[in-house]
Coordinates of C-alpha atoms and ligand atoms in Angstrom, one line a residue:
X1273 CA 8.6 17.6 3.7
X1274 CA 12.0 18.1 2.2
X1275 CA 14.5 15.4 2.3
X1276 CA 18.0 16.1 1.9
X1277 CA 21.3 13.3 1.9
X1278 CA 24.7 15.6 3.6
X1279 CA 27.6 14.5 4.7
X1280 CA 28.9 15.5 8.1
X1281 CA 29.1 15.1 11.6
X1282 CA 25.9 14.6 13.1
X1283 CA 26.5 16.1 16.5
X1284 CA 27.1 19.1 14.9
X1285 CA 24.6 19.8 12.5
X1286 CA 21.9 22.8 13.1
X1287 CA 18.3 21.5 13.4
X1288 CA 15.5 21.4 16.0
X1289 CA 16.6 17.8 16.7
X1290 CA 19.0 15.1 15.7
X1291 CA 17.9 11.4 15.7
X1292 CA 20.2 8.6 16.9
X1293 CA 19.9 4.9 17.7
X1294 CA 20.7 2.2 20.0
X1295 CA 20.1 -1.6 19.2
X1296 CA 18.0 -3.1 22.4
X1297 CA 20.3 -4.3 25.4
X1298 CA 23.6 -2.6 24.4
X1299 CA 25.4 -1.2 27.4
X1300 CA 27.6 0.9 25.3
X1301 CA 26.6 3.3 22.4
X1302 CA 28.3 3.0 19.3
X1303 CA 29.3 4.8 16.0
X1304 CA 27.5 8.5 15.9
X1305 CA 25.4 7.6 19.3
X1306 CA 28.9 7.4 20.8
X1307 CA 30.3 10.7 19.2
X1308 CA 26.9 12.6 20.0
X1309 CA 26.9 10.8 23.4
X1310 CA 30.5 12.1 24.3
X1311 CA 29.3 15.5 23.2
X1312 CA 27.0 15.9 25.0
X1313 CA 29.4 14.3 28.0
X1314 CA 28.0 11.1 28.5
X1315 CA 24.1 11.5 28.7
X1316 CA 23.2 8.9 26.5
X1317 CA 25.6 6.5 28.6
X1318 CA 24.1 7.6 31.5
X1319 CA 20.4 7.1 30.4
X1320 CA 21.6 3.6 29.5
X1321 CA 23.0 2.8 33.0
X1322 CA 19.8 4.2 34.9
X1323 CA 17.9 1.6 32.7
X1324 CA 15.6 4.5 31.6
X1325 CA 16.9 3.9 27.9
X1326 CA 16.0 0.6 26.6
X1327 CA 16.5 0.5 22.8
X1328 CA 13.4 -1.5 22.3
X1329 CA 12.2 -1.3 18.8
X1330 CA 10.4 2.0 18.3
X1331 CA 11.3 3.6 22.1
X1332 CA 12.3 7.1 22.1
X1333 CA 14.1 8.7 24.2
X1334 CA 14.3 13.0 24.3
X1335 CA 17.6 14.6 25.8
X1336 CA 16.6 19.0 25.4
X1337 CA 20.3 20.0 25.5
X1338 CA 19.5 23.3 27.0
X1339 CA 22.6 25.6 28.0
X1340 CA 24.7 27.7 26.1
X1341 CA 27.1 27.1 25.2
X1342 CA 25.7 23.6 23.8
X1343 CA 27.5 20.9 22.5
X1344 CA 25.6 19.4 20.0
X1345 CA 23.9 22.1 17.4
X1346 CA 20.6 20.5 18.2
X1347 CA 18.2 21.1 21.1
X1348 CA 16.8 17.9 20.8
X1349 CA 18.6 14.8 20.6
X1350 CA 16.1 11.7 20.5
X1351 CA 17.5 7.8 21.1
X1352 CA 15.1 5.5 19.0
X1353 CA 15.2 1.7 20.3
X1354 CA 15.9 -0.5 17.1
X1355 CA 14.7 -3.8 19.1
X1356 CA 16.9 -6.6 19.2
X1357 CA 19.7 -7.7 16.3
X1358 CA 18.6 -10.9 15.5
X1359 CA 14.9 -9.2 14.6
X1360 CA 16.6 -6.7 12.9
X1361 CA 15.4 -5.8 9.1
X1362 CA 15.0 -3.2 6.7
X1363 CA 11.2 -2.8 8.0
X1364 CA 12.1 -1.8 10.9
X1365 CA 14.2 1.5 9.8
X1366 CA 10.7 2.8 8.3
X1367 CA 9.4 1.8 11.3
X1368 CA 11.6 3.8 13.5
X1369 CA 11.3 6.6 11.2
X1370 CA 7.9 6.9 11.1
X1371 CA 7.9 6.5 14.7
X1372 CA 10.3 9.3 15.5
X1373 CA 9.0 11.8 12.9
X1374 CA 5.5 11.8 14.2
X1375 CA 7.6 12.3 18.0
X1376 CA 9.1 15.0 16.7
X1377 CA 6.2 16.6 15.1
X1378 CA 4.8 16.7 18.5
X1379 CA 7.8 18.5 19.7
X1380 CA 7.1 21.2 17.4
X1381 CA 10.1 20.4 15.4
X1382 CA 10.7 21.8 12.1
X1383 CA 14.2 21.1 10.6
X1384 CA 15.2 17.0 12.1
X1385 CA 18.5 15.6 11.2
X1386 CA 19.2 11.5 11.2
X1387 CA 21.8 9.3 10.6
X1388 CA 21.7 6.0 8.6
X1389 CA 19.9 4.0 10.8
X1390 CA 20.9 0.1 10.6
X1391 CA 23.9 0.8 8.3
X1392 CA 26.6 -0.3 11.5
X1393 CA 26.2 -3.7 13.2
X1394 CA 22.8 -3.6 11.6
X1395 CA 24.7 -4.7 8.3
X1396 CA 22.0 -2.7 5.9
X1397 CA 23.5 -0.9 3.4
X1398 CA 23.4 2.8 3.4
X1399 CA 21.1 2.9 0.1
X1400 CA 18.6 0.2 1.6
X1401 CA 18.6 2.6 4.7
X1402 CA 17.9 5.9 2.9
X1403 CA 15.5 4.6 1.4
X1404 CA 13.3 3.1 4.3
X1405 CA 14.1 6.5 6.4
X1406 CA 12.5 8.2 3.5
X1407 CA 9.4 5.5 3.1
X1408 CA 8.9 5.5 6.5
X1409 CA 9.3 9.3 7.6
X1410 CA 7.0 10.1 5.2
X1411 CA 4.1 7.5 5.3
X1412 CA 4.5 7.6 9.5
X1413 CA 3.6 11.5 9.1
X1414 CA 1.0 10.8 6.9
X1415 CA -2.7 12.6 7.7
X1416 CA -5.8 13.0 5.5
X1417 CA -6.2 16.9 6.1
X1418 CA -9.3 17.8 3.7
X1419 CA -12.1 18.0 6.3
X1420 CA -10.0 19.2 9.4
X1421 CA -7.3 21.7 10.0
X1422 CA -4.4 19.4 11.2
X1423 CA -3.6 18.7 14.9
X1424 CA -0.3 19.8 14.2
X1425 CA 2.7 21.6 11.9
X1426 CA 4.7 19.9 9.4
X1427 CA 8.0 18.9 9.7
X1428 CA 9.7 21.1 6.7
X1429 CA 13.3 19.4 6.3
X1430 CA 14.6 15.9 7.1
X1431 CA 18.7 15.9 6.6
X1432 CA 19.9 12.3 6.0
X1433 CA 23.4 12.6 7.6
X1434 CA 26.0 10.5 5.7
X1435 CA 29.3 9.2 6.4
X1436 CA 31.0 9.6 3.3
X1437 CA 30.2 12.2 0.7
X1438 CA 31.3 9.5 -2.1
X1439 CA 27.6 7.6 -1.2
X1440 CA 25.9 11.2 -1.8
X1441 CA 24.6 10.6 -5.7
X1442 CA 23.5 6.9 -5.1
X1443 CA 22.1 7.7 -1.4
X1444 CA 19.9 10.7 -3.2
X1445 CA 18.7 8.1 -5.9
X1446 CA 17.5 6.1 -3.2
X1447 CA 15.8 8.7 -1.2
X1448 CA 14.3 10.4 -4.5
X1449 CA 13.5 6.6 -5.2
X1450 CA 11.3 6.4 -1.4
X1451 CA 9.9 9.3 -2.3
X1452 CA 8.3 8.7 -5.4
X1453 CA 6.7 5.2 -3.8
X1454 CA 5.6 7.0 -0.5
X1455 CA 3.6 9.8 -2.3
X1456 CA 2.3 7.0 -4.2
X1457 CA 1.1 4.6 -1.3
X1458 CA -0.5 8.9 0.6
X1459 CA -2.1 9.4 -2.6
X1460 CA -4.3 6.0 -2.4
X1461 CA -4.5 6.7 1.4
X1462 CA -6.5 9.8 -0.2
X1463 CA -8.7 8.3 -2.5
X1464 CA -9.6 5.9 0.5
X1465 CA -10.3 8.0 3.4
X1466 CA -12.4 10.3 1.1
X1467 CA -16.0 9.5 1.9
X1468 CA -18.4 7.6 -0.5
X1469 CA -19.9 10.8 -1.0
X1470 CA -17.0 12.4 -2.9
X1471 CA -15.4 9.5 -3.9
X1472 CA -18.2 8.2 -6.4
X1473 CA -17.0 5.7 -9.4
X1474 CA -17.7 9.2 -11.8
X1475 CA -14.7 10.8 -9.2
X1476 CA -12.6 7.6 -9.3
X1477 CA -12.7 7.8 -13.0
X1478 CA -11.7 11.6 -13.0
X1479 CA -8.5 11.0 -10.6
X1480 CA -7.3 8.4 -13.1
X1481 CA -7.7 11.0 -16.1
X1482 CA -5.9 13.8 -14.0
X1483 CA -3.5 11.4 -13.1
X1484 CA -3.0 10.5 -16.7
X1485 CA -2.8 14.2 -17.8
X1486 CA -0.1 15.1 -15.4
X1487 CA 1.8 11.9 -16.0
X1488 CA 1.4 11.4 -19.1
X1489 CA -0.6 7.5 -19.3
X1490 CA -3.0 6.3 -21.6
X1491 CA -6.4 6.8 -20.4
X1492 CA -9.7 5.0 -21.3
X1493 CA -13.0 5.6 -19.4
X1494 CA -15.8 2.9 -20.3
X1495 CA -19.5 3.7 -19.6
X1496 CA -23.0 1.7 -19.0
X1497 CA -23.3 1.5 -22.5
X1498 CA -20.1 0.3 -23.8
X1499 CA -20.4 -2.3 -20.8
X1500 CA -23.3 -3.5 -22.2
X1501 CA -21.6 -3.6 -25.8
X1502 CA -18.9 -6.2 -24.3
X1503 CA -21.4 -8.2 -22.5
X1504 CA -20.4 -7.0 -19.1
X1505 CA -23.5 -8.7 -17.2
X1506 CA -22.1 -9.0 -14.0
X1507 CA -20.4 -5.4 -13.2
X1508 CA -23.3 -3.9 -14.8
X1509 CA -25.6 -6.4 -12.1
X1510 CA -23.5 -5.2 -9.4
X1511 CA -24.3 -1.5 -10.7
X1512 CA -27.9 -1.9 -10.6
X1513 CA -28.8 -1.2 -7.2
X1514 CA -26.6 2.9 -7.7
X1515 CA -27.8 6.1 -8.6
X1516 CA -24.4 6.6 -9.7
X1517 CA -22.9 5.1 -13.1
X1518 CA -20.4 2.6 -13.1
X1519 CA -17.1 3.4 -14.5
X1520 CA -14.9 1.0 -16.1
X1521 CA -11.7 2.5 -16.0
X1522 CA -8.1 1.7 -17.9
X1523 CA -4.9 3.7 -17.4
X1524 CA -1.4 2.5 -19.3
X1525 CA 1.9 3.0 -18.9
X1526 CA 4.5 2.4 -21.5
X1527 CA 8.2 1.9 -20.4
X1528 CA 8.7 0.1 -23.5
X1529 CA 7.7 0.8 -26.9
X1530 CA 9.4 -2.0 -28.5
X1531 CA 7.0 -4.9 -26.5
X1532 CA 3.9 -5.7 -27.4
X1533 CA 3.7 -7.3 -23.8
X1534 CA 2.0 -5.6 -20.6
X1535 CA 1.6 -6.4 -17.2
X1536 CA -2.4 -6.1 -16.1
X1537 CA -3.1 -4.7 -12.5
X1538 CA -6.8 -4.8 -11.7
X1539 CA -8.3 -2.9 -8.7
X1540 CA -11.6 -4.1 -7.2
X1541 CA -13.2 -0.3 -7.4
X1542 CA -16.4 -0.3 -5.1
X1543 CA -16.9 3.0 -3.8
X1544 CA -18.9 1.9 -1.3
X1545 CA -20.2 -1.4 -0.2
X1546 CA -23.7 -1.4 1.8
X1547 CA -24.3 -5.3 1.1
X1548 CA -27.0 -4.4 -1.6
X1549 CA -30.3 -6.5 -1.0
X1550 CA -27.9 -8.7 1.6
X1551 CA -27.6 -5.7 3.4
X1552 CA -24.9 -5.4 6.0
X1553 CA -25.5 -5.1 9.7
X1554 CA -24.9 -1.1 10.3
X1555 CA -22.1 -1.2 12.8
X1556 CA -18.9 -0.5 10.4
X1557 CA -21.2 0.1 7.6
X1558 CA -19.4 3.4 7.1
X1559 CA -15.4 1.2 7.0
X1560 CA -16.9 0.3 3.5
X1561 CA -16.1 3.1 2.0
X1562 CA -12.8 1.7 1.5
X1563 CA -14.1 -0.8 -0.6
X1564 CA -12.0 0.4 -3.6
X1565 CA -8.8 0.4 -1.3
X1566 CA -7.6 -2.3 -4.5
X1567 CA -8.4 0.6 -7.4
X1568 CA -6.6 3.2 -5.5
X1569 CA -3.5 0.9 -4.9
X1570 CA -3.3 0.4 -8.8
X1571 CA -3.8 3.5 -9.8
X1572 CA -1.3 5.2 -7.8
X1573 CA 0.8 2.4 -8.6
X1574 CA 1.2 3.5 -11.9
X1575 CA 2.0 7.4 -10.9
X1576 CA 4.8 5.7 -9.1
X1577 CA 6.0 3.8 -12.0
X1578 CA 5.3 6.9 -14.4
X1579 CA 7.5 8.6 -12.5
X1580 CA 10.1 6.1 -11.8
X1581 CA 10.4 4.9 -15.3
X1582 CA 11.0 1.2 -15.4
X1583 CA 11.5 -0.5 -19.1
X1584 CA 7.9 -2.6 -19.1
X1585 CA 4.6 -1.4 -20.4
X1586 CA 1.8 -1.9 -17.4
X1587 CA -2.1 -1.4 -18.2
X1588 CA -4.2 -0.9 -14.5
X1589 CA -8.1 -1.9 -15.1
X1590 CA -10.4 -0.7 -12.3
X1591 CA -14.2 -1.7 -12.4
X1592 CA -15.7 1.3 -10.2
X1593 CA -19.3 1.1 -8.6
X1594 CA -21.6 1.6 -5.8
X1595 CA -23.0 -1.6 -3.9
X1596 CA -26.8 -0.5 -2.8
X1597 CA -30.3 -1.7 -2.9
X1598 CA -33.1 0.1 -4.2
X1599 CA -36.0 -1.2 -6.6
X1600 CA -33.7 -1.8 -9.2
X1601 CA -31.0 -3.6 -7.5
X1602 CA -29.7 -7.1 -7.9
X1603 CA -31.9 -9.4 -5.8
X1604 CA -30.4 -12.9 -4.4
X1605 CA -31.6 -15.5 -6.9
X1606 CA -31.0 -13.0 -10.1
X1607 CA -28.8 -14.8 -12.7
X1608 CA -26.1 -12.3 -14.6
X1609 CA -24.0 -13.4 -17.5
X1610 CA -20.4 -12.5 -17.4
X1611 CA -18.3 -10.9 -20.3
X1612 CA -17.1 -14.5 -20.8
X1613 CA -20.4 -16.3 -21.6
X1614 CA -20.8 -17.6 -18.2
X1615 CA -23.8 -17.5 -15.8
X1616 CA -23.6 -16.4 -12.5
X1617 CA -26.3 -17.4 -10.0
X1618 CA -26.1 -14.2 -7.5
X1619 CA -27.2 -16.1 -3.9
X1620 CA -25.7 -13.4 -1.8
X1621 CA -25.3 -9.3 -2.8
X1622 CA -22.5 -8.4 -0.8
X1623 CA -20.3 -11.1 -2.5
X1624 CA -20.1 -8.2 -5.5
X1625 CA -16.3 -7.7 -5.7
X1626 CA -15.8 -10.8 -7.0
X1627 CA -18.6 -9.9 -9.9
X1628 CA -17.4 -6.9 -11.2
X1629 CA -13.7 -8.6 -11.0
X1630 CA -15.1 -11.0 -13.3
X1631 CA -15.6 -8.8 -16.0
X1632 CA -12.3 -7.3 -15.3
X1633 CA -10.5 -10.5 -15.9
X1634 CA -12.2 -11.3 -19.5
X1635 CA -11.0 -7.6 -20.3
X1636 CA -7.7 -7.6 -18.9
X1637 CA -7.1 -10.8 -21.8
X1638 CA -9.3 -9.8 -24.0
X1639 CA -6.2 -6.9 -24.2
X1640 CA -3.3 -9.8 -23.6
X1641 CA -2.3 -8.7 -20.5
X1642 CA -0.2 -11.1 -19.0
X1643 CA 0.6 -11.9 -16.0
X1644 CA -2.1 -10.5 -14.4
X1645 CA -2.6 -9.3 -10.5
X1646 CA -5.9 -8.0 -9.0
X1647 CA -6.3 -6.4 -5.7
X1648 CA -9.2 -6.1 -3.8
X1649 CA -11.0 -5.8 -0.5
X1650 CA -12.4 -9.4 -1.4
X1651 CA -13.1 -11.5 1.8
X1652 CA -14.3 -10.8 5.2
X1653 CA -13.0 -13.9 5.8
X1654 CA -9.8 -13.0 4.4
X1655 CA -9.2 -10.8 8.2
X1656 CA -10.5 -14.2 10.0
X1657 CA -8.0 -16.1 8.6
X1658 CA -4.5 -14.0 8.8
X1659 CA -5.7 -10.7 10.7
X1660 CA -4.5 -8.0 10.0
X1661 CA -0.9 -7.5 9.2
X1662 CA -1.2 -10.4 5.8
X1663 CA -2.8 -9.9 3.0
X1664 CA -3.5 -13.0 1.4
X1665 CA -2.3 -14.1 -2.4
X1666 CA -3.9 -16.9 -4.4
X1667 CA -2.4 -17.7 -7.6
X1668 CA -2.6 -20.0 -10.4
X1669 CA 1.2 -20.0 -11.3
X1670 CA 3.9 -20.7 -8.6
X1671 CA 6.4 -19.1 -10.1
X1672 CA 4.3 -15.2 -10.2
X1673 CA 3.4 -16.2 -6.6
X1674 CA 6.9 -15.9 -5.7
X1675 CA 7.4 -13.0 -7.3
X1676 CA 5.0 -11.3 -6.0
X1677 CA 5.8 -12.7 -2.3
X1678 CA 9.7 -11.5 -2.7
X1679 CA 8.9 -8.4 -4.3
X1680 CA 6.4 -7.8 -1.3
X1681 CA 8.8 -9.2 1.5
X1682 CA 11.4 -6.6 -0.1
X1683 CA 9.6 -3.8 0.5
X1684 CA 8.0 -4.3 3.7
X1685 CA 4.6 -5.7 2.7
X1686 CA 3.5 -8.8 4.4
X1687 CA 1.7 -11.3 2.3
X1688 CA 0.7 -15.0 2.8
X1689 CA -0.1 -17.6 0.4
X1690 CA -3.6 -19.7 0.5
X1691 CA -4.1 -23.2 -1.2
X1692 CA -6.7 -23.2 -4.3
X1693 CA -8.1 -27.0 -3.6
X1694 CA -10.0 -28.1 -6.3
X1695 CA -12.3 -29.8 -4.4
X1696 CA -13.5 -26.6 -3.3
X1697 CA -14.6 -25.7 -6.6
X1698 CA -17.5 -27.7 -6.0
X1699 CA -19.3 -25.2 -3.4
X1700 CA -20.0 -22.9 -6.4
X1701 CA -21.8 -25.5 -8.7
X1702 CA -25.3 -23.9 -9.5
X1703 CA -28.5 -25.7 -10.3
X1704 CA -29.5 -23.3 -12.9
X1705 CA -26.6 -21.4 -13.7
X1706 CA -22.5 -22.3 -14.5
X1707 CA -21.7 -21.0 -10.7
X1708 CA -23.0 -19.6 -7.8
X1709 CA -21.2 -16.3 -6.0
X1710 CA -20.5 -18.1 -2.5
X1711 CA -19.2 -21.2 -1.4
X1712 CA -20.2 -22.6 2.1
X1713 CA -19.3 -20.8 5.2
X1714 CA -15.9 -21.7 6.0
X1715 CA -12.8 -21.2 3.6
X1716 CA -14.2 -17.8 2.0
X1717 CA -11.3 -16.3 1.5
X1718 CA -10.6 -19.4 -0.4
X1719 CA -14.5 -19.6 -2.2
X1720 CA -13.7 -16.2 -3.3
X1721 CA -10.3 -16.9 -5.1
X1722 CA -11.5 -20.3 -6.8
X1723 CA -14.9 -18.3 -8.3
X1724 CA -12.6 -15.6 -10.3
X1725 CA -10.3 -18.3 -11.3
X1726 CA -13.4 -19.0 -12.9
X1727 CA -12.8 -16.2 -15.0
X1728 CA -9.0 -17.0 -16.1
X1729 CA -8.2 -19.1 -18.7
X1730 CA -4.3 -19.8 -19.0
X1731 CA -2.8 -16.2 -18.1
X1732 CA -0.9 -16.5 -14.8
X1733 CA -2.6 -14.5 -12.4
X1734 CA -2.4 -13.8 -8.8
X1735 CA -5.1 -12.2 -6.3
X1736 CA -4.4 -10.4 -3.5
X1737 CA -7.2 -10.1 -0.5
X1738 CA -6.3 -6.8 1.7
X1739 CA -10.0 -7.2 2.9
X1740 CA -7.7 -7.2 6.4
X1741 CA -4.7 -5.2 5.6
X1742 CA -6.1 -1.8 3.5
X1743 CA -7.4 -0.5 7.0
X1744 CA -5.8 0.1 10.2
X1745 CA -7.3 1.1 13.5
X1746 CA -4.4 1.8 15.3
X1747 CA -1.1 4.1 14.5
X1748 CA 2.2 2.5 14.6
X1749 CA 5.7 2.6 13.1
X1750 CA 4.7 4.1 9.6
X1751 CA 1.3 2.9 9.7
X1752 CA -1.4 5.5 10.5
X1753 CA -5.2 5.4 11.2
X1754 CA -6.9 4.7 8.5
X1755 CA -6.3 3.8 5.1
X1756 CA -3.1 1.9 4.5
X1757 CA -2.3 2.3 1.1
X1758 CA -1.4 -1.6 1.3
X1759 CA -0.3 -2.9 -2.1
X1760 CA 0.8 -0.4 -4.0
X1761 CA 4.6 -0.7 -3.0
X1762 CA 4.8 -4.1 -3.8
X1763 CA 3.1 -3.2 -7.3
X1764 CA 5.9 -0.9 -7.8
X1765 CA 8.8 -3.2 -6.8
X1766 CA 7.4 -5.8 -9.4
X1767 CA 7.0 -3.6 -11.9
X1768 CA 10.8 -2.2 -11.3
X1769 CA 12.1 -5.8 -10.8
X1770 CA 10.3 -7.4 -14.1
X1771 CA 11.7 -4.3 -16.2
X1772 CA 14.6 -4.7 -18.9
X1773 CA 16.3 -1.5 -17.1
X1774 CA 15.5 -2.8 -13.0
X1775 CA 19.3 -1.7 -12.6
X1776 CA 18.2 2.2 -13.4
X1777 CA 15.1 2.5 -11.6
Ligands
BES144 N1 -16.1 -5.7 0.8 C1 -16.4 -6.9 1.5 C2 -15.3 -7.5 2.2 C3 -14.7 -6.8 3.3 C4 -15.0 -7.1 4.6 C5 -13.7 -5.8 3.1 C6 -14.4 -6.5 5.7 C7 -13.1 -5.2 4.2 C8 -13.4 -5.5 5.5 C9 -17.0 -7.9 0.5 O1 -17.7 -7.3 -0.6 C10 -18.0 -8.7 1.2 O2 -19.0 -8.2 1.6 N2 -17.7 -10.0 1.3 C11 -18.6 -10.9 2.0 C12 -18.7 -12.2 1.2 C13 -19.7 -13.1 1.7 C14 -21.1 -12.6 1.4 C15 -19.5 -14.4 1.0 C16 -18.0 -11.1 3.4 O3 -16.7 -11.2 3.5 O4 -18.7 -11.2 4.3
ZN145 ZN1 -19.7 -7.0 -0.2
ZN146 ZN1 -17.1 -5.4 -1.1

């Protein structure tokens, strides 16, 4: 879909349908809901008084303005609901706009026109909002289209109706800006919803090189062998059980050549997750094919950031592999040593992520990464303890955790912190080995953080469980079924933020 900032007056623009707004309990319409309303002589007011148009966040309301000659160039005017002031935020504009997109889709509209929703007693400022409508529109039209002809046609062109033609340059910054980070956050939603089938670690590995080539990143592609070289005993364990090789993949971004510095973003990369020898029961087996929701999230963070250009020099790492039993797979009671010299007593098989992220770390500072941030499917327990709409972060450094949760709460993203007791720690003492892979049953989200801070000596670092978030069985606002592409946004906002230019990008 195109996307295009005018200026002009809404009410008179020629498109399939214009979009307009009302905040929820407002008896009166205001700014261009009150010019398109008095076009179209009174019919929004009207609606409003029979109590048949609400505003409640994400309602839509459909006038067809048939007759000739209309008022309004449109033949669709649609009301969106923005909920109530007080909950009013910038969240809620790509909420609304992937709510009325996907409406209008059904409608069999081609060409939609929209005003700068939240910009008038909403108090968001007309970049913030172009932006969102941008996000929003396209992640809420998002569908994975590979394996079936989709249900139906794309919208072709969005206009972004503006007030004032002096906004045009920065309003088109911000909407190219949305772009770039919504194509991101669809191109991990592919990588996800591809089937295990396709999406081996040998395919994972190829997407990073093609994304490389066309964006011109560094790109490193480590095999069995060179794992073995550096000692990587436990993602090599965790690879055992596969028919397919692991991959240990690296892709880098340089923003600025005169630092030697560069952020680390690691992605927990298994392609799919049966359990292994702890085999999991078979309803949802097939969900775990988004078990590298965490690689795709870094690695399309980067195109973002290629594209974008921040000043700061970022380095994804993505240990990629299969989690299956066969007769060569990791057994319960098998003991792997880690790139760092530690041994790892494996009690359970489908506590793998953590494993290969182990290796991960040591290689993210064996490179000097710093800070580092891994994401990852991680913790089952993770969804127990904050659902679905938080990811949780665990960090080892305060001050990154707050980054991370205000670039996060800036873009949408909603993250929560966890505690890192060190009284925990003690559930993953071994008898035989330096630690086991689980803790006891409760606090595994928790168990699961503490054991790869196993694996960090003083780098700050933050994890990020989307065990609950990379998923989503139901569509709503811009959030479809399916893959999420949770993460990668925030990613990009902390790369932009921590850069030397953040006032360009
Ligand atoms: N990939 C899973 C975690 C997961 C669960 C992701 C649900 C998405 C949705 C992970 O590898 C796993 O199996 N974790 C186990 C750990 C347990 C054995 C300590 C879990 O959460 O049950
Ligand atoms: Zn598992
Ligand atoms: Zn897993």
């Amino acid at each position: 879909m195109e996307i295009k900032v005018i200026t002009g007056d809404i009410a008179q623009i020629e498109a399939d349908a214009i979009v307009v707004n009302l905040f929820e309990d407002t008896t009166q319409p205001g700014g261009a809901t009150a010019a398109v309303d008095k076009a179209l002589g009174g019919a929004i007011s009207s609606l409003i008084n029979r109590g048949e148009t609400k505003g409640k966040f994400g309602e839509i309301n459909i006038i067809h303005t048939f007759g000739k000659p209309r008022q309004v160039g449109a033949e669709i005017v649609a009301i969106v609901g923005l909920g109530k002031l007080q909950d009013f935020n910038t969240d809620k504009i790509r909420g609304v706009a992937g709510e009325f997109c996907r409406a209008l889709r059904k409608l069999n509209c081609h060409k939609i026109a929209t005003i700068l929703h939240g910009t008038g007693t909403g108090g968001i400022q007309p970049e913030t909002s172009a932006q969102a409508i941008t996000e929003g529109a396209l992640l809420g039209l998002y569908s994975f289209n590979k394996y079936k002809k989709p249900e139906y046609e794309d919208i072709e062109e969005m206009l972004i109706v503006a007030r004032e033609s002096g906004k045009i340059p920065i309003l088109e910054q911000a909407t190219h800006k949305g772009s770039v980070v919504a194509e991101a956050t669809n191109l991990a939603r592919d990588m996800i919803n591809e089937p295990a089938n396709y999406m081996t670690p040998s395919r994972l590995a190829e997407a990073a090189e093609e994304i490389a080539n066309k964006y011109n990143l560094e790109f490193h592609v480590f095999d069995s062998a060179d794992m073995e070289a550096m000692g990587m005993g436990a993602l090599l364990g965790v690879a055992k059980g596969s028919g397919q090789p692991p991959k240990l993949i690296t892709l880098s971004y340089k923003g600025d050549e005169h630092s030697e510095k560069a952020i680390g973003f690691l992605g927990k990369g298994i392609t799919f997750d049966s359990g292994g020898i702890s085999i999991k029961p078979s309803e949802g087996m097939d969900e775990m094919k988004g078990d590298m929701a965490g690689a795709a999230a870094v690695m399309t963070a980067l195109v973002a950031i290629a594209r974008l250009k921040p000043q700061i020099n970022v380095t994804a790492i993505i240990p990629a592999t299969e989690n299956l039993p066969s007769g060569t797979a990791l057994k319960p009671g098998d003991i792997l040593k880690a790139m760092n010299g530690k041994t790892i007593e494996v009690i359970n098989t489908d506590a793998e992520g953590r494993l290969i992220l182990a290796d991960a770390l040591s290689y993210a500072q064996k490179l000097g990464l710093s800070p580092l941030l891994d994401l990852a499917t991680l913790t089952g327990a993770c969804c127990v303890a904050l659902g679905t709409l938080y990811s949780g972060i665990f960090s080892n450094n305060q001050n990154l955790a707050d980054k991370v949760l205000k670039a996060a709460e800036r873009i949408g993203e909603r993250m929560w912190q966890m505690p890192m007791p060190e009284e925990y720690k003690e559930q993953l003492k071994s008898e035989i080995a330096d630690v086991k892979n689980i803790g006891h049953k409760y606090g595994g989200a928790i168990t699961a953080a503490l054991f790869l801070s196993e694996f960090v000596d003083n780098t700050p670092w933050v994890h990020i469980d989307i065990a609950g978030t990379a998923n989503s069985e139901k569509e709503s606002g811009y959030i479809v079924k399916g893959a999420t592409g949770i993460g990668v946004r925030t990613l990009v906002e902390l790369a932009s933020s921590e850069a030397k230019n953040q006032e360009a990008t």
